Tab-separated table of C-alpha atoms in Angstrom:
chain	number	residue	atom	x	y	z
A	142	MET	CA	11.913	-42.579	27.536
A	143	SER	CA	8.402	-41.504	26.720
A	144	THR	CA	7.679	-39.663	23.488
A	145	PRO	CA	6.873	-35.974	24.046
A	146	TRP	CA	3.275	-35.034	23.377
A	147	PHE	CA	4.165	-32.021	21.274
A	148	LEU	CA	5.372	-32.115	17.684
A	149	PRO	CA	9.069	-31.535	16.882
A	150	ALA	CA	9.907	-27.940	15.974
A	151	PRO	CA	10.647	-28.716	12.271
A	152	LEU	CA	7.185	-30.239	11.837
A	153	VAL	CA	5.593	-27.214	13.503
A	154	ASP	CA	7.512	-24.940	11.137
A	155	VAL	CA	6.430	-26.945	8.097
A	156	ALA	CA	2.825	-26.973	9.281
A	157	ALA	CA	2.844	-23.189	9.859
A	158	LEU	CA	4.389	-22.520	6.450
A	159	ALA	CA	1.851	-24.781	4.746
A	160	LEU	CA	-1.052	-23.194	6.626
A	161	TRP	CA	-0.191	-19.556	5.891
A	162	TRP	CA	0.841	-20.283	2.298
A	163	GLY	CA	-2.408	-22.171	1.666
A	164	LEU	CA	-4.549	-19.421	3.193
A	165	LEU	CA	-2.671	-16.730	1.270
A	166	ARG	CA	-3.054	-18.630	-1.984
A	167	LEU	CA	-6.773	-19.133	-1.353
A	168	SER	CA	-7.234	-15.468	-0.454
A	169	ARG	CA	-5.335	-14.310	-3.538
A	170	ARG	CA	-7.489	-16.465	-5.770
A	171	ARG	CA	-10.622	-14.886	-4.341
A	172	ASP	CA	-9.243	-11.335	-4.640
A	173	ASN	CA	-5.540	-10.477	-4.418
A	174	ARG	CA	-6.307	-6.779	-3.852
A	175	ARG	CA	-7.789	-7.124	-0.356
A	176	LEU	CA	-5.798	-6.062	2.711
A	177	ARG	CA	-6.244	-9.497	4.261
A	178	ASN	CA	-3.587	-10.723	1.823
A	179	GLY	CA	-1.100	-8.345	3.421
A	180	LEU	CA	-1.827	-9.810	6.865
A	181	LEU	CA	-1.479	-13.386	5.605
A	182	PHE	CA	1.758	-12.461	3.835
A	183	LEU	CA	3.176	-11.083	7.094
A	184	LEU	CA	2.222	-14.283	8.905
A	185	LEU	CA	3.910	-16.302	6.153
A	186	VAL	CA	7.055	-14.174	6.461
A	187	GLY	CA	7.037	-14.664	10.227
A	188	ALA	CA	6.730	-18.443	9.827
A	189	THR	CA	9.566	-18.391	7.287
A	190	VAL	CA	11.832	-16.453	9.651
A	191	ARG	CA	11.031	-18.871	12.465
A	192	ALA	CA	11.853	-21.840	10.199
A	193	LEU	CA	15.155	-20.249	9.172
A	194	LEU	CA	16.142	-19.684	12.784
A	195	HIS	CA	15.436	-23.336	13.569
A	196	LEU	CA	17.398	-24.441	10.513
A	197	ALA	CA	20.309	-22.258	11.581
A	198	SER	CA	20.361	-24.006	14.950
A	199	LEU	CA	20.524	-27.394	13.186
A	200	ILE	CA	22.856	-26.508	10.290
A	201	PRO	CA	26.018	-24.646	11.364
A	202	ALA	CA	26.651	-23.340	7.824
A	203	LEU	CA	23.447	-21.269	8.032
A	204	LYS	CA	24.307	-19.513	11.281
A	205	LEU	CA	26.473	-16.838	9.686
A	206	PRO	CA	24.076	-15.728	6.892
A	207	VAL	CA	21.058	-15.874	9.230
A	208	GLY	CA	22.978	-13.941	11.879
A	209	LEU	CA	24.070	-11.301	9.388
A	210	GLY	CA	20.502	-11.009	8.126
A	211	SER	CA	19.218	-10.528	11.675
A	212	VAL	CA	21.813	-7.842	12.385
A	213	ALA	CA	20.966	-6.060	9.117
A	214	PHE	CA	17.245	-6.148	9.959
A	215	PHE	CA	17.652	-4.686	13.447
A	216	LEU	CA	20.114	-2.123	12.124
A	217	LEU	CA	17.568	-1.057	9.511
A	218	ILE	CA	14.904	-0.696	12.219
A	219	ALA	CA	17.262	1.376	14.383
A	220	LEU	CA	18.227	3.649	11.498
A	221	MET	CA	14.690	3.955	10.078
A	222	PRO	CA	13.916	7.363	11.651
A	223	PHE	CA	17.145	8.853	10.285
A	224	LEU	CA	16.639	7.293	6.844
A	225	LEU	CA	13.136	8.754	6.713
A	226	MET	CA	14.406	12.196	7.693
A	227	PHE	CA	17.180	11.989	5.102
A	228	ASN	CA	14.676	11.048	2.408
A	229	GLY	CA	12.422	13.890	3.556
A	230	VAL	CA	15.219	16.434	3.260
A	231	VAL	CA	16.137	15.189	-0.239
A	232	LEU	CA	12.488	15.379	-1.326
A	233	ILE	CA	12.040	18.906	0.022
A	234	ARG	CA	15.187	20.082	-1.771
A	235	ARG	CA	14.034	18.601	-5.075
A	236	GLU	CA	10.273	19.163	-4.905
A	237	GLY	CA	9.878	22.164	-2.595
A	238	ARG	CA	8.392	22.753	0.865
A	239	ARG	CA	4.823	21.723	0.220
A	240	LEU	CA	2.814	20.187	3.044
A	241	SER	CA	2.463	16.891	1.154
A	242	ASN	CA	6.265	16.617	0.941
A	243	LEU	CA	6.769	16.725	4.713
A	244	LEU	CA	5.451	13.250	5.566
A	245	CYS	CA	8.830	11.479	5.531
A	246	LEU	CA	10.419	14.132	7.690
A	247	ALA	CA	7.461	14.155	10.090
A	248	ALA	CA	7.437	10.333	10.293
A	249	GLY	CA	11.152	10.219	11.113
A	250	LEU	CA	10.809	12.857	13.811
A	251	GLY	CA	7.717	11.105	15.169
A	252	LEU	CA	9.547	7.775	15.519
A	253	ILE	CA	12.097	9.531	17.725
A	254	ALA	CA	9.780	11.863	19.648
A	255	THR	CA	7.021	9.337	20.480
A	256	PRO	CA	9.062	6.893	22.619
A	257	VAL	CA	10.839	9.810	24.306
A	258	ALA	CA	7.487	11.371	25.193
A	259	ALA	CA	6.128	8.018	26.414
A	260	VAL	CA	9.135	7.467	28.705
A	261	ALA	CA	8.809	11.001	30.070
A	262	LEU	CA	5.113	10.449	30.820
A	263	VAL	CA	5.738	7.141	32.565
A	264	ALA	CA	8.644	8.622	34.555
A	265	THR	CA	6.323	11.126	36.234
A	266	GLY	CA	4.620	8.299	38.082
A	267	SER	CA	1.246	10.007	37.877
A	268	PRO	CA	-1.663	7.638	37.100
A	269	TRP	CA	-3.109	10.205	34.692
A	270	THR	CA	0.102	10.531	32.675
A	271	LEU	CA	0.247	6.728	32.630
A	272	LEU	CA	-3.220	6.811	31.067
A	273	VAL	CA	-2.004	9.240	28.396
A	274	ALA	CA	1.009	6.997	27.729
A	275	ALA	CA	-1.299	3.982	27.406
A	276	LEU	CA	-3.492	5.824	24.914
A	277	MET	CA	-0.398	6.791	22.939
A	278	PHE	CA	0.607	3.131	22.908
A	279	CYS	CA	-2.844	2.068	21.653
A	280	ALA	CA	-2.764	4.664	18.848
A	281	CYS	CA	0.772	3.725	17.820
A	282	ALA	CA	-0.076	0.011	17.933
A	283	TYR	CA	-3.084	0.511	15.642
A	284	LEU	CA	-1.193	2.718	13.194
A	285	GLY	CA	1.860	0.446	13.263
A	286	VAL	CA	-0.046	-2.779	12.654
A	287	PHE	CA	-2.044	-1.182	9.845
A	288	LEU	CA	1.209	0.123	8.344
A	289	LEU	CA	2.731	-3.373	8.388
A	290	ILE	CA	-0.375	-4.861	6.777
A	291	PHE	CA	-0.304	-2.166	4.098
A	292	LEU	CA	3.385	-2.912	3.543
A	293	GLY	CA	2.596	-6.621	3.260
A	294	GLN	CA	-0.151	-5.890	0.740
A	295	THR	CA	2.302	-3.763	-1.234
A	296	ALA	CA	4.594	-6.785	-1.460
A	297	VAL	CA	1.673	-9.022	-2.494
A	298	GLN	CA	0.704	-6.659	-5.283
A	299	ARG	CA	4.273	-6.364	-6.556
A	300	ILE	CA	4.737	-10.150	-6.584
A	301	TRP	CA	1.348	-11.386	-7.797
A	302	GLY	CA	-0.584	-8.312	-8.940
A	303	GLY	CA	-0.400	-6.079	-12.001
A	304	ARG	CA	0.201	-7.748	-15.327
A	305	ARG	CA	0.674	-11.126	-13.670
A	306	ALA	CA	-2.922	-10.918	-12.495
A	307	MET	CA	-4.124	-9.526	-15.847
A	308	PRO	CA	-1.687	-10.726	-18.542
A	309	HIS	CA	-3.999	-10.130	-21.530
A	310	PRO	CA	-6.167	-7.045	-20.972
A	311	ASP	CA	-8.842	-5.890	-23.387
A	312	VAL	CA	-8.436	-2.342	-22.087
A	313	VAL	CA	-5.459	-0.490	-20.629
A	314	VAL	CA	-6.442	2.510	-18.505
A	315	VAL	CA	-3.909	5.168	-17.507
A	316	HIS	CA	-4.816	7.250	-14.463
A	317	GLY	CA	-4.116	10.950	-14.707
A	318	ALA	CA	-2.044	13.251	-12.522
A	319	GLY	CA	-1.736	17.010	-12.431
A	320	LEU	CA	-0.354	18.800	-15.470
A	321	ILE	CA	2.654	21.089	-15.123
A	322	ASP	CA	2.100	24.370	-16.989
A	323	GLY	CA	-0.496	22.574	-19.084
A	324	LYS	CA	1.921	19.804	-20.097
A	325	VAL	CA	2.612	16.227	-19.072
A	326	GLY	CA	5.214	16.139	-16.288
A	327	PRO	CA	7.667	13.329	-15.405
A	328	LEU	CA	5.286	11.570	-12.999
A	329	LEU	CA	2.386	11.489	-15.452
A	330	GLY	CA	4.755	10.721	-18.323
A	331	SER	CA	5.919	7.609	-16.466
A	332	ARG	CA	2.314	6.450	-16.095
A	333	ILE	CA	1.615	6.981	-19.791
A	334	ALA	CA	4.819	5.154	-20.744
A	335	GLY	CA	3.744	2.185	-18.612
A	336	GLY	CA	0.316	2.212	-20.238
A	337	ILE	CA	1.770	2.385	-23.757
A	338	GLU	CA	4.120	-0.506	-22.969
A	339	ALA	CA	1.264	-2.703	-21.736
A	340	TRP	CA	-0.887	-1.678	-24.732
A	341	ARG	CA	1.869	-2.462	-27.240
A	342	ASP	CA	2.617	-5.834	-25.663
A	343	GLU	CA	-1.004	-6.871	-26.088
A	344	GLU	CA	-1.288	-5.212	-29.504
A	345	GLY	CA	1.550	-7.451	-30.685
A	346	LEU	CA	-0.410	-10.532	-29.624
A	347	ARG	CA	-3.952	-9.431	-30.508
A	348	PRO	CA	-3.893	-6.642	-33.092
A	349	GLY	CA	-6.893	-4.355	-32.863
A	350	VAL	CA	-8.116	-5.685	-29.536
A	351	PRO	CA	-6.658	-3.559	-26.740
A	352	LEU	CA	-8.061	-0.096	-26.169
A	353	LEU	CA	-6.023	2.597	-24.457
A	354	VAL	CA	-8.056	4.829	-22.122
A	355	MET	CA	-6.708	8.100	-20.770
A	356	SER	CA	-8.512	9.038	-17.554
A	357	GLY	CA	-8.312	12.483	-15.976
A	358	GLY	CA	-10.428	15.614	-15.817
A	359	GLN	CA	-9.510	19.280	-16.068
A	360	GLY	CA	-8.366	21.159	-12.985
A	361	ALA	CA	-9.043	24.809	-12.336
A	362	ASP	CA	-5.465	25.724	-13.261
A	363	GLU	CA	-5.207	23.427	-16.305
A	364	PRO	CA	-5.851	24.695	-19.870
A	365	VAL	CA	-6.981	21.253	-21.065
A	366	SER	CA	-8.103	18.056	-19.419
A	367	GLU	CA	-5.444	15.625	-18.264
A	368	ALA	CA	-6.957	12.993	-20.563
A	369	ARG	CA	-6.505	15.255	-23.610
A	370	ALA	CA	-2.893	16.060	-22.733
A	371	MET	CA	-2.187	12.397	-22.061
A	372	ALA	CA	-3.703	11.361	-25.388
A	373	ASP	CA	-1.585	13.924	-27.270
A	374	TYR	CA	1.477	12.639	-25.414
A	375	ALA	CA	0.684	9.036	-26.458
A	376	ILE	CA	-0.111	9.980	-30.070
A	377	ALA	CA	3.257	11.734	-30.323
A	378	ARG	CA	4.825	8.404	-29.336
A	379	GLY	CA	3.153	6.388	-32.045
A	380	VAL	CA	-0.216	5.321	-30.641
A	381	PRO	CA	-2.979	5.663	-33.295
A	382	PRO	CA	-5.614	8.246	-32.240
A	383	GLU	CA	-8.462	5.866	-33.050
A	384	ARG	CA	-7.173	3.416	-30.433
A	385	ILE	CA	-7.393	5.990	-27.646
A	386	LEU	CA	-10.508	6.721	-25.600
A	387	LEU	CA	-10.787	9.794	-23.381
A	388	GLU	CA	-12.385	9.860	-19.936
A	389	ASP	CA	-12.108	13.565	-19.136
A	390	ARG	CA	-14.467	14.109	-16.192
A	391	SER	CA	-12.787	12.420	-13.220
A	392	THR	CA	-11.022	14.315	-10.461
A	393	THR	CA	-10.246	11.493	-8.003
A	394	THR	CA	-9.113	7.872	-8.119
A	395	ARG	CA	-12.645	6.744	-7.294
A	396	THR	CA	-14.143	8.725	-10.163
A	397	ASN	CA	-11.314	7.563	-12.450
A	398	ILE	CA	-12.601	4.030	-11.941
A	399	SER	CA	-16.309	4.849	-11.855
A	400	TYR	CA	-16.410	7.042	-14.965
A	401	THR	CA	-14.191	4.672	-16.932
A	402	ARG	CA	-16.489	1.779	-16.069
A	403	ASP	CA	-19.481	3.790	-17.283
A	404	LEU	CA	-17.653	4.837	-20.446
A	405	LEU	CA	-16.759	1.243	-21.322
A	406	ALA	CA	-20.338	0.126	-20.637
A	407	GLU	CA	-21.610	2.782	-23.062
A	408	ARG	CA	-19.412	1.196	-25.731
A	409	GLY	CA	-20.961	-2.204	-25.048
A	410	MET	CA	-18.006	-3.512	-23.037
A	411	VAL	CA	-19.919	-4.970	-20.105
A	412	ASP	CA	-17.229	-7.160	-18.530
A	413	PRO	CA	-13.884	-6.380	-20.189
A	414	LYS	CA	-10.508	-7.406	-18.834
A	415	VAL	CA	-9.033	-4.120	-17.664
A	416	LEU	CA	-5.531	-3.229	-16.546
A	417	LEU	CA	-5.173	0.065	-14.682
A	418	VAL	CA	-1.761	1.757	-14.866
A	419	THR	CA	-0.678	4.266	-12.253
A	420	SER	CA	2.417	5.237	-10.271
A	421	SER	CA	4.033	2.489	-8.181
A	422	PHE	CA	3.219	4.192	-4.874
A	423	HIS	CA	-0.419	4.645	-5.933
A	424	ALA	CA	-1.008	1.111	-7.218
A	425	VAL	CA	-1.941	-0.567	-3.931
A	426	ARG	CA	-4.507	2.066	-2.936
A	427	THR	CA	-6.004	1.981	-6.424
A	428	ALA	CA	-6.295	-1.816	-6.244
A	429	ILE	CA	-7.925	-1.672	-2.794
A	430	LEU	CA	-10.368	0.976	-3.965
A	431	ALA	CA	-11.234	-0.998	-7.116
A	432	SER	CA	-11.898	-4.056	-4.956
A	433	ASP	CA	-14.074	-2.023	-2.574
A	434	MET	CA	-16.066	-0.782	-5.588
A	435	GLY	CA	-16.577	-4.342	-6.855
A	436	VAL	CA	-14.558	-3.783	-10.025
A	437	PRO	CA	-12.466	-6.855	-11.013
A	438	TRP	CA	-9.599	-4.869	-12.537
A	439	ALA	CA	-5.889	-5.337	-11.912
A	440	VAL	CA	-3.452	-2.477	-11.319
A	441	ALA	CA	0.048	-2.259	-12.779
A	442	PRO	CA	2.685	0.041	-11.242
A	443	ALA	CA	4.634	2.551	-13.322
A	444	ARG	CA	8.145	3.614	-12.371
A	445	THR	CA	8.617	6.460	-9.911
A	446	ALA	CA	11.696	8.433	-8.857
A	447	TRP	CA	13.347	6.793	-5.818
A	448	PHE	CA	13.323	9.908	-3.634
A	449	TYR	CA	9.592	10.390	-4.184
A	450	ILE	CA	8.326	6.860	-3.466
A	451	VAL	CA	8.491	6.638	0.343
A	452	ASN	CA	6.811	9.979	1.028
A	453	ALA	CA	4.105	9.285	-1.545
A	454	TRP	CA	3.614	5.747	-0.203
A	455	LEU	CA	3.044	7.151	3.289
A	456	ARG	CA	0.453	9.505	1.823
A	457	GLU	CA	-1.303	6.526	0.252
A	458	TYR	CA	-1.195	4.693	3.579
A	459	ILE	CA	-2.972	7.604	5.255
A	460	ALA	CA	-5.554	7.634	2.465
A	461	VAL	CA	-6.283	3.921	2.928
A	462	LEU	CA	-6.665	4.536	6.674
A	463	THR	CA	-9.579	6.831	5.825
A	464	TYR	CA	-11.179	3.973	3.838
A	465	ARG	CA	-11.248	1.832	7.003
A	466	ARG	CA	-13.107	4.206	9.322
A	467	LYS	CA	-15.154	1.418	10.924
A	468	LEU	CA	-12.036	-0.447	12.022
A	469	ALA	CA	-10.515	2.749	13.423
A	470	LEU	CA	-13.763	3.542	15.230
A	471	ILE	CA	-13.924	0.067	16.795
A	472	CYS	CA	-10.325	0.351	18.031
A	473	ALA	CA	-11.017	3.850	19.368
A	474	ILE	CA	-14.121	2.640	21.234
A	475	ILE	CA	-12.198	-0.250	22.813
A	476	ALA	CA	-9.365	2.077	23.861
A	477	GLY	CA	-11.896	4.581	25.186
A	478	LEU	CA	-13.720	1.967	27.273
A	479	LEU	CA	-10.471	0.664	28.741
A	480	SER	CA	-9.450	4.256	29.512
A	481	MET	CA	-12.742	4.918	31.278
A	482	MET	CA	-12.329	1.762	33.363
A	483	TYR	CA	-8.792	2.804	34.283
A	484	ALA	CA	-9.944	6.320	35.179
A	485	LEU	CA	-12.683	4.927	37.428
A	486	VAL	CA	-10.123	2.776	39.204
A	487	ILE	CA	-7.908	5.833	39.742
A	488	ILE	CA	-10.802	7.894	41.058
A	489	SER	CA	-11.981	5.097	43.342
A	490	SER	CA	-8.476	4.570	44.665
A	491	GLY	CA	-8.142	8.283	45.349
A	492	GLU	CA	-11.444	8.404	47.178
A	493	LEU	CA	-10.531	5.338	49.216
A	494	GLY	CA	-7.143	6.828	50.015
A	495	GLY	CA	-8.754	10.073	51.103
A	496	ALA	CA	-11.287	8.228	53.292
A	497	GLY	CA	-8.465	6.381	55.063
C-alpha cells in the first residue's frame, strides 16, 4: 500500500497549533494591544477545537466531555438573543431607561429579527429583495467578524495584558468617569480602588517611586473636576497627597492619554512605565487607542458590576468600530461594487426577457 501524500490529521493539528501560537506570541511581543492579536487568538482557538475533536475520535474517554462541551456551546449560541434581552431588562431596571442602556436589549432583538427578515426577503423570490438580503448578509458578516475579533482581543488582554504586561509601573493612571451629584460613584470608585491597589503593590516594592495620577476634567454639571474628586477619594483611603498628580483637563479617553503624557513630560518623565487603570469593559478600547497613539502603556481592568459589563462592552465595540473607518469603507465599497454588478445583471436579464 502506498503512503498517502498528505500528512496525518494529528500532525496537521500540531502544525496548526504551533503556527498560530507562534504568530500570536510574536504579535504579542511586538504589541499585545493590537486587534490582530484577537484574530490570531481566534485562529488558535479554532485549531485547538479541531485538535480536541480529532483526539475525541481517537480516545473514547474524551468523547463525553467534548460532546458535552459542544452541546453547551451550541446551546449558548441558541440562547444568546434571550440572554442579551434578559441582561438588558435587568440593566434598565437598575440603571434606568437611558439610550446607552438599551444596547443589550437591541442586540438580542436584532439577533432574532435579522434572520427572520432575511428569510422573508428571500421568500419573495424577487431579485431586488434578494439583493437587499445579500447586503444585509454582508453587513452582518462584517459586524459579526469584527465582534469576534474584538472578543478575542478582550481575551488576549485579560490573559496577557494589564499588570502582567506592566508588572512594575513608575506611574499608575486612573481614568475618570462621571461624578454623581459631585461625588465619586460606584463605577469610578472601582477604578480608583484598582489604581490604589496597583500603586500600593509597587509602593511596597519601591517606596517613593510610583506616582498616582488622577485623570478627568470637569463636566458642565460637575462642581469640581473628576480628578479633584478622585484625589480626595484616594486621600481619604490613605494615599499621601504628595504622591498624587492631577490631570484635570481631559474629557475623553484620547485626551486622558494625551494630556497625561504631556503632564508627565513636563515633570521630566520622558519614557516612564505607565499602567492605566479603567473599568474592565473599557480596558480593551483604551489599550487599542493607546496603541494607535503610539503610547507604550499597559491597561489594567477594574471590577465592574456583572449586569453592566455586557451592555458597556457592546458600547465599547461600537466605539472601536468608529476607529476603523477605513476598513469599514473598504468593505462597503466591495459590497457596493458587487451590488452594482448584480443590479446590472438583473436589469440586463429583464431587458433580454422583454425583448424575447
